[in-house]
Coordinates of C-alpha atoms and ligand atoms in Angstrom, one line a residue:
M11 CA -8.4 17.1 -19.0
K12 CA -10.6 16.4 -16.1
A13 CA -9.0 16.3 -12.6
L14 CA -10.4 15.3 -9.5
V15 CA -8.7 18.4 -7.0
L16 CA -8.5 18.2 -3.7
T17 CA -9.6 21.7 -3.7
A18 CA -10.1 22.0 0.6
K19 CA -10.4 19.3 3.3
K20 CA -13.3 17.3 2.7
H21 CA -14.0 18.9 -1.1
L22 CA -13.5 17.1 -4.0
E23 CA -14.3 19.0 -7.0
I24 CA -14.4 17.6 -10.8
K25 CA -12.3 20.3 -12.8
D26 CA -11.1 21.4 -16.4
Y27 CA -7.0 21.1 -16.1
D28 CA -4.7 22.1 -18.9
Q29 CA -2.9 19.5 -19.0
P30 CA 0.3 19.5 -17.9
T31 CA 4.0 19.4 -20.0
V32 CA 7.2 17.7 -19.1
K33 CA 9.8 19.0 -17.4
P34 CA 12.9 17.6 -19.4
N35 CA 13.5 15.2 -16.6
E36 CA 9.8 14.2 -16.6
V37 CA 7.5 11.5 -18.5
L38 CA 3.5 12.4 -19.3
V39 CA 1.8 9.4 -18.3
H40 CA -2.2 9.1 -19.6
T41 CA -3.5 7.9 -16.4
A42 CA -5.2 4.4 -17.0
W43 CA -6.4 3.4 -13.1
A44 CA -5.9 5.0 -10.3
G45 CA -6.2 3.0 -7.0
I46 CA -8.1 4.7 -3.7
C47 CA -6.8 3.6 -0.2
G48 CA -7.0 4.4 3.8
T49 CA -4.2 7.1 2.9
D50 CA -6.8 9.1 0.7
K51 CA -9.3 9.2 3.3
A52 CA -7.0 10.2 5.9
L53 CA -6.0 13.5 3.7
Y54 CA -9.4 13.9 2.4
N55 CA -10.0 14.5 6.0
G56 CA -7.0 16.5 6.5
L57 CA -4.5 14.6 8.1
P58 CA -1.3 14.1 6.3
G59 CA -0.1 10.5 4.9
S60 CA 3.2 10.1 4.5
A61 CA 3.8 13.2 3.9
N62 CA 0.8 16.7 3.9
A63 CA -1.6 17.1 1.4
V64 CA -2.0 20.9 0.8
P65 CA -5.1 21.9 -1.3
P66 CA -5.7 22.7 -4.3
I67 CA -3.9 19.1 -5.2
V68 CA -4.7 15.9 -7.2
L69 CA -5.0 12.7 -5.3
G70 CA -4.0 9.4 -6.9
H71 CA -0.6 7.9 -5.1
E72 CA -1.5 4.2 -6.8
N73 CA -1.6 4.5 -10.5
S74 CA -1.3 2.7 -14.0
G75 CA -1.0 4.3 -17.3
V76 CA 0.6 4.6 -21.2
V77 CA 3.1 7.5 -21.4
A78 CA 2.5 10.2 -23.7
A79 CA 5.1 12.3 -23.8
V80 CA 8.6 12.1 -22.4
G81 CA 11.2 15.4 -21.4
S82 CA 14.3 16.2 -23.9
A83 CA 16.5 14.5 -20.4
V84 CA 14.6 11.1 -20.1
Q85 CA 16.7 7.5 -21.6
D86 CA 14.3 5.1 -20.8
F87 CA 11.1 5.7 -21.8
K88 CA 9.1 6.5 -24.7
V89 CA 5.8 7.1 -26.0
G90 CA 2.7 4.3 -25.5
D91 CA 5.2 2.6 -23.2
R92 CA 2.7 0.7 -20.3
V93 CA 4.0 2.2 -17.0
S94 CA 3.6 2.7 -12.6
V95 CA 4.6 5.3 -11.0
D96 CA 6.2 5.0 -7.8
P97 CA 4.8 7.9 -5.9
N98 CA 8.0 8.2 -3.5
I99 CA 10.3 10.5 -4.4
Y100 CA 13.4 10.6 -2.6
C101 CA 15.8 13.9 -2.0
H102 CA 18.9 12.1 -2.6
K103 CA 20.9 14.3 -0.3
C104 CA 19.4 14.1 3.3
F105 CA 21.4 12.4 6.1
Y106 CA 18.8 9.2 5.4
C107 CA 19.4 9.2 2.0
R108 CA 22.9 9.0 2.2
T109 CA 22.6 6.0 4.5
S110 CA 20.8 4.1 2.3
R111 CA 17.4 3.8 3.7
P112 CA 15.8 7.2 1.5
E113 CA 12.1 5.8 2.7
L114 CA 12.8 8.0 6.3
C115 CA 13.9 11.1 3.8
E116 CA 13.9 14.2 5.8
H117 CA 11.8 15.6 1.9
L118 CA 10.2 13.2 1.1
D119 CA 7.8 14.6 -2.3
A120 CA 5.2 12.2 -3.3
V121 CA 3.1 12.0 -6.6
G122 CA -0.6 12.4 -5.4
V123 CA 0.1 13.7 -1.6
T124 CA 2.7 16.8 -2.4
R125 CA 2.2 16.8 -6.4
D126 CA -0.9 16.1 -8.5
G127 CA -1.3 12.6 -9.1
G128 CA -3.4 10.2 -11.0
F129 CA -6.9 11.2 -10.4
E130 CA -6.5 13.0 -13.6
E131 CA -6.0 12.1 -16.8
F132 CA -2.9 12.9 -17.8
F133 CA -0.1 13.4 -14.8
T134 CA 3.0 13.9 -14.9
A135 CA 6.8 12.3 -12.2
P136 CA 10.1 12.1 -12.4
E137 CA 11.4 9.3 -14.9
E138 CA 13.9 7.9 -11.8
V139 CA 10.5 6.4 -10.0
V140 CA 8.8 5.4 -13.5
Y141 CA 8.7 1.6 -14.1
H142 CA 8.0 -0.4 -17.6
I143 CA 5.1 -2.6 -16.4
P144 CA 5.8 -6.5 -17.9
D145 CA 3.4 -7.4 -21.3
N146 CA 1.6 -10.3 -18.9
V147 CA 0.7 -7.7 -16.4
S148 CA -2.7 -5.9 -17.3
L149 CA -2.7 -2.1 -16.0
K150 CA -5.6 -2.9 -13.8
A151 CA -3.3 -5.0 -11.4
A152 CA -0.4 -2.2 -12.3
A153 CA -2.7 0.3 -10.6
V154 CA -2.0 -1.3 -7.1
I155 CA 1.9 -1.8 -7.4
E156 CA 2.2 0.9 -4.7
P157 CA 0.2 -1.1 -2.2
I158 CA 2.0 -4.4 -2.8
S159 CA 5.3 -2.2 -2.9
C160 CA 4.8 -1.6 1.0
A161 CA 4.1 -5.1 1.4
A162 CA 7.3 -6.2 -0.3
H163 CA 9.0 -3.7 2.3
A164 CA 7.7 -4.8 5.2
V165 CA 7.9 -8.2 4.8
D166 CA 11.5 -7.4 3.2
L167 CA 11.9 -6.4 7.6
L168 CA 11.1 -9.8 8.2
E169 CA 13.4 -13.0 8.7
L170 CA 11.7 -15.7 7.1
H171 CA 12.7 -19.7 7.2
P172 CA 10.3 -22.0 5.8
Y173 CA 10.1 -23.8 9.8
Q174 CA 7.7 -20.2 10.6
T175 CA 4.2 -19.8 10.8
A176 CA 2.8 -16.4 10.0
L177 CA -0.2 -15.4 11.6
V178 CA -1.6 -11.4 9.2
I179 CA -4.3 -9.6 11.7
G180 CA -6.2 -8.1 9.2
D181 CA -8.5 -8.9 6.2
G182 CA -8.1 -5.1 4.3
F183 CA -6.3 -5.6 0.8
E184 CA -2.5 -5.0 2.6
G185 CA -3.5 -7.2 5.2
Q186 CA -4.5 -9.9 1.9
L187 CA -1.0 -8.7 0.1
I188 CA 1.1 -9.6 2.8
A189 CA 0.0 -12.9 3.6
Q190 CA 0.0 -13.8 -0.3
I191 CA 3.7 -12.4 -0.1
L192 CA 4.5 -14.6 3.2
K193 CA 3.1 -17.5 1.1
A194 CA 5.2 -16.2 -2.2
R195 CA 8.4 -16.0 0.4
G196 CA 7.8 -19.9 1.7
V197 CA 6.7 -19.7 5.6
K198 CA 5.1 -23.0 6.4
E199 CA 1.9 -21.9 6.7
V200 CA -0.2 -18.2 6.9
T201 CA -3.4 -17.3 8.9
L202 CA -5.6 -14.9 7.7
A203 CA -7.3 -13.0 10.9
G204 CA -10.1 -10.6 9.7
T205 CA -13.6 -9.7 10.8
S206 CA -15.5 -10.2 7.1
D207 CA -16.7 -13.5 6.8
E208 CA -17.1 -12.9 2.9
K209 CA -13.0 -11.7 2.2
L210 CA -11.9 -14.6 4.8
A211 CA -13.9 -17.3 2.3
N212 CA -12.2 -15.4 -1.1
N213 CA -8.8 -15.4 0.6
Q214 CA -9.2 -19.4 1.7
K215 CA -10.7 -20.1 -2.0
H216 CA -8.2 -18.5 -3.5
F217 CA -4.5 -18.6 -1.5
G218 CA -5.5 -22.4 0.6
F219 CA -5.0 -19.5 4.0
K220 CA -6.0 -20.4 7.2
T221 CA -8.4 -18.4 8.9
I222 CA -9.8 -16.3 11.7
N223 CA -12.8 -14.1 12.0
N224 CA -11.4 -12.2 14.8
L225 CA -14.9 -10.6 16.3
K226 CA -16.6 -13.3 16.3
T227 CA -13.6 -16.2 17.9
P228 CA -11.3 -13.5 18.8
K229 CA -9.7 -16.6 21.3
A230 CA -9.2 -18.4 17.8
I231 CA -6.0 -15.8 17.7
K232 CA -3.4 -17.9 20.2
A233 CA -1.6 -16.6 22.2
D234 CA 2.4 -17.5 22.2
T235 CA 1.7 -19.5 19.1
Y236 CA 3.0 -17.7 15.5
D237 CA 6.5 -17.2 14.7
I238 CA 6.0 -14.1 12.5
V239 CA 3.0 -11.9 13.1
V240 CA 1.7 -8.9 11.1
E241 CA -0.5 -6.5 12.4
A242 CA -2.2 -4.5 9.6
V243 CA -5.4 -3.0 11.1
G244 CA -3.7 -0.5 13.2
L245 CA -6.1 -0.8 16.6
P246 CA -4.8 -0.9 19.9
Q247 CA -6.6 -3.9 20.6
T248 CA -5.4 -5.6 17.6
Q249 CA -1.4 -4.6 18.0
E250 CA -2.0 -5.9 21.6
Q251 CA -3.1 -9.0 20.2
A252 CA -0.2 -9.0 17.5
V253 CA 2.2 -9.3 20.8
E254 CA 0.0 -11.7 22.8
A255 CA 0.2 -13.9 19.7
A256 CA 3.9 -14.3 19.0
S257 CA 6.1 -17.5 19.9
R258 CA 9.0 -17.6 21.5
G259 CA 11.6 -16.1 19.0
G260 CA 8.6 -14.5 17.4
Q261 CA 8.9 -11.2 15.0
V262 CA 6.0 -8.6 15.5
L263 CA 5.7 -6.2 12.7
M264 CA 3.3 -3.3 13.1
F265 CA 2.3 -2.5 9.7
G266 CA -1.2 -1.0 10.8
V267 CA -1.2 2.5 10.9
G268 CA -2.5 4.1 14.2
N269 CA -4.0 7.6 15.2
P270 CA -1.1 9.4 16.2
D271 CA -2.3 10.0 20.0
S272 CA -2.5 6.0 20.7
T273 CA -0.4 3.8 22.3
F274 CA -1.1 -0.2 23.1
K275 CA -0.1 -1.8 26.0
V276 CA 2.6 -4.6 26.0
N277 CA 4.0 -6.7 28.6
T278 CA 7.6 -6.1 29.1
Y279 CA 8.4 -9.5 30.5
K280 CA 7.5 -11.4 27.6
V281 CA 9.0 -9.1 25.5
Y282 CA 12.3 -10.3 27.7
Q283 CA 10.6 -14.2 27.7
K284 CA 9.8 -14.6 24.3
Q285 CA 12.9 -12.6 22.9
L286 CA 10.3 -10.5 20.5
K287 CA 11.2 -8.3 17.9
I288 CA 8.6 -5.6 17.7
Q289 CA 9.4 -4.1 14.4
G290 CA 7.8 -0.9 12.4
T291 CA 7.3 -0.5 8.6
F292 CA 7.0 2.7 6.3
I293 CA 5.9 3.0 2.8
N294 CA 8.1 0.8 0.1
P295 CA 12.0 2.2 -0.6
Y296 CA 12.7 0.8 -3.9
T297 CA 10.1 -2.7 -3.8
F298 CA 8.7 -1.3 -7.2
E299 CA 11.2 -3.8 -9.2
D300 CA 9.9 -6.6 -6.9
S301 CA 6.3 -6.1 -6.5
I302 CA 6.9 -6.1 -10.7
A303 CA 8.6 -9.5 -10.5
L304 CA 5.7 -10.7 -8.0
L305 CA 2.8 -10.1 -10.4
Q306 CA 4.5 -11.6 -13.6
S307 CA 4.8 -14.8 -11.7
G308 CA 1.8 -14.8 -10.5
D309 CA 3.2 -15.0 -6.6
V310 CA 1.2 -12.4 -6.0
D311 CA -3.0 -12.2 -8.0
P312 CA -4.7 -8.3 -7.1
L313 CA -7.4 -9.0 -9.2
P314 CA -10.1 -11.5 -7.0
L315 CA -8.9 -8.7 -4.2
I316 CA -10.7 -5.9 -6.4
S317 CA -14.3 -5.5 -5.3
N318 CA -15.2 -2.2 -6.6
I319 CA -14.5 0.1 -10.2
L320 CA -15.0 3.7 -9.3
D321 CA -15.3 7.0 -11.6
F322 CA -14.8 10.8 -10.4
A323 CA -18.1 11.3 -9.2
H324 CA -18.2 8.1 -6.9
V325 CA -14.0 8.5 -5.1
E326 CA -15.6 10.9 -2.3
D327 CA -18.3 7.9 -1.5
F328 CA -15.3 6.0 -0.8
V329 CA -12.9 9.0 0.7
S330 CA -16.3 9.7 2.9
G331 CA -17.0 6.2 4.5
K332 CA -20.3 6.0 3.0
L333 CA -19.2 2.9 0.9
K334 CA -19.1 0.0 3.1
G335 CA -17.3 -3.5 2.6
V336 CA -14.6 -2.8 0.2
S337 CA -11.9 -5.0 -0.2
K338 CA -10.1 -2.8 -2.8
A339 CA -11.0 0.0 -4.7
I340 CA -9.7 1.3 -8.3
V341 CA -10.8 4.1 -10.7
K342 CA -10.8 4.1 -13.9
V343 CA -9.6 7.7 -15.0
A344 CA -9.1 6.7 -19.0
G345 CA -6.8 5.9 -21.3
E346 CA -6.3 2.5 -22.3
E347 CA -8.1 -1.0 -20.4
A348 CA -5.4 -3.4 -20.9
Ligands
NAD1 N1 3.3 0.8 7.0 C1 3.0 1.3 5.2 O1 3.6 1.9 4.9 C2 1.3 1.1 4.4 C3 1.1 0.9 3.7 C4 -0.2 1.2 3.7 C5 -1.6 1.3 4.5 N2 -0.8 1.2 5.6 C6 -1.6 0.7 6.9 O2 -2.0 -0.3 7.2 C7 -3.4 -0.4 7.1 C8 -4.1 -1.7 6.4 O3 -4.4 -1.2 5.3 P1 -5.1 -1.4 4.7 O4 -5.4 -1.2 2.7 O5 -5.6 -2.7 3.9 O6 -6.9 -1.0 5.1 P2 -8.1 -1.4 5.1 O7 -8.8 -0.5 5.5 O8 -8.7 -1.8 3.6 O9 -8.2 -2.6 6.1 C9 -8.2 -2.6 7.6 C10 -9.2 -4.0 7.8 O10 -9.0 -4.5 9.0 C11 -9.8 -4.9 9.6 N3 -10.4 -5.0 10.8 C12 -10.8 -4.5 11.6 N4 -10.6 -4.4 13.3 C13 -10.0 -5.8 13.0 C14 -10.1 -7.0 14.3 N5 -10.0 -6.7 15.1 N6 -9.7 -7.8 13.5 C15 -8.9 -8.2 12.1 N7 -8.8 -7.2 11.3 C16 -10.0 -5.9 11.7 C17 -11.4 -4.4 8.6 O11 -11.9 -5.2 8.7 C18 -10.4 -3.7 7.4 O12 -10.8 -5.3 6.5 C19 -3.8 0.6 7.7 O13 -3.8 1.3 9.2 C20 -2.9 1.4 6.7 O14 -3.5 2.7 7.3 C21 0.3 0.9 6.7
ZN2 ZN1 -2.3 3.8 -1.2
ZN3 ZN1 16.3 12.6 1.4

């Protein structure tokens, strides 16, 4: 079978691999689609994602496919089932796992990061992280359940009320998904601030969001205005802007991943005076079922956001940053189209 292997930092090679065999607790997935994101860029460049990727490794933590074999101890899956795999495998033993915060697990194992993932025709995963896909959800949409699940976890950390207004800074795939989930969770009004007129217009058209082009009209983000502010870029200037934009009693969610050495300035008097909550968010603890439900109901629709379909040979264009203007790229691997 074909596998796209990260053989060394900044080196991707298409190789012929033997099809993996399953352990008793594992499912073999015939990969249909694999999403690709900024985490893959980091791993390609030798930086950590949720964990370190040590070459040779097959990336692909966002994926969908069809079950091709099951191990002897697998109970809830059979050959032919349509599935998506949550990449994050928790140890269930450490302090964080045992205090119901598995996302903070000290021994996180991750499909497509620490073990081979979806950029190969067949990959394996333990049954505990495999999820069934409902009939009305396509495998193409199912490939992005993982990024939806990170957005869903982030929104879970907010205290939401119908009277609230929300601002999402960042018109990347995640910012666009967070905006959809906030709307689905019933906040009064959602504004999306980004840098791409095309993406912003697309969001206005499909989802009715108010939009701000943050480079052309940065002053359009008013200070002390939004009950909920989500920063989904990861730069100090947008992080500062996020804290500024929060109203009294506001909640600021720092979703964007900053450079490990970067810091941002915050007016501590304003944190006191506005009684702000500033919250970080990390990955997707058990938010796959909610994400599947959001897809099934149509409350989240990722398909209008998918801009690029790649094959293995063009993945490097994306991770090396050569491909510009991407809203979301997914890789057609093999298996069914549906
Ligand atoms: N917390 C988590 O669990 C988690 C999970 C996935 C991704 N992330 C992080 O979230 C961030 C967004 O992810 P993504 O997949 O959407 O990435 P992305 O690269 O697709 O999106 C970033 C977006 O920010 C926009 N942007 C840049 N400067 C801006 C500015 N000044 N104002 C407004 N928008 C600006 C860019 O145009 C781009 O659309 C990244 O930092 C990523 O690492 C966090
Ligand atoms: Zn991802
Ligand atoms: Zn653990």
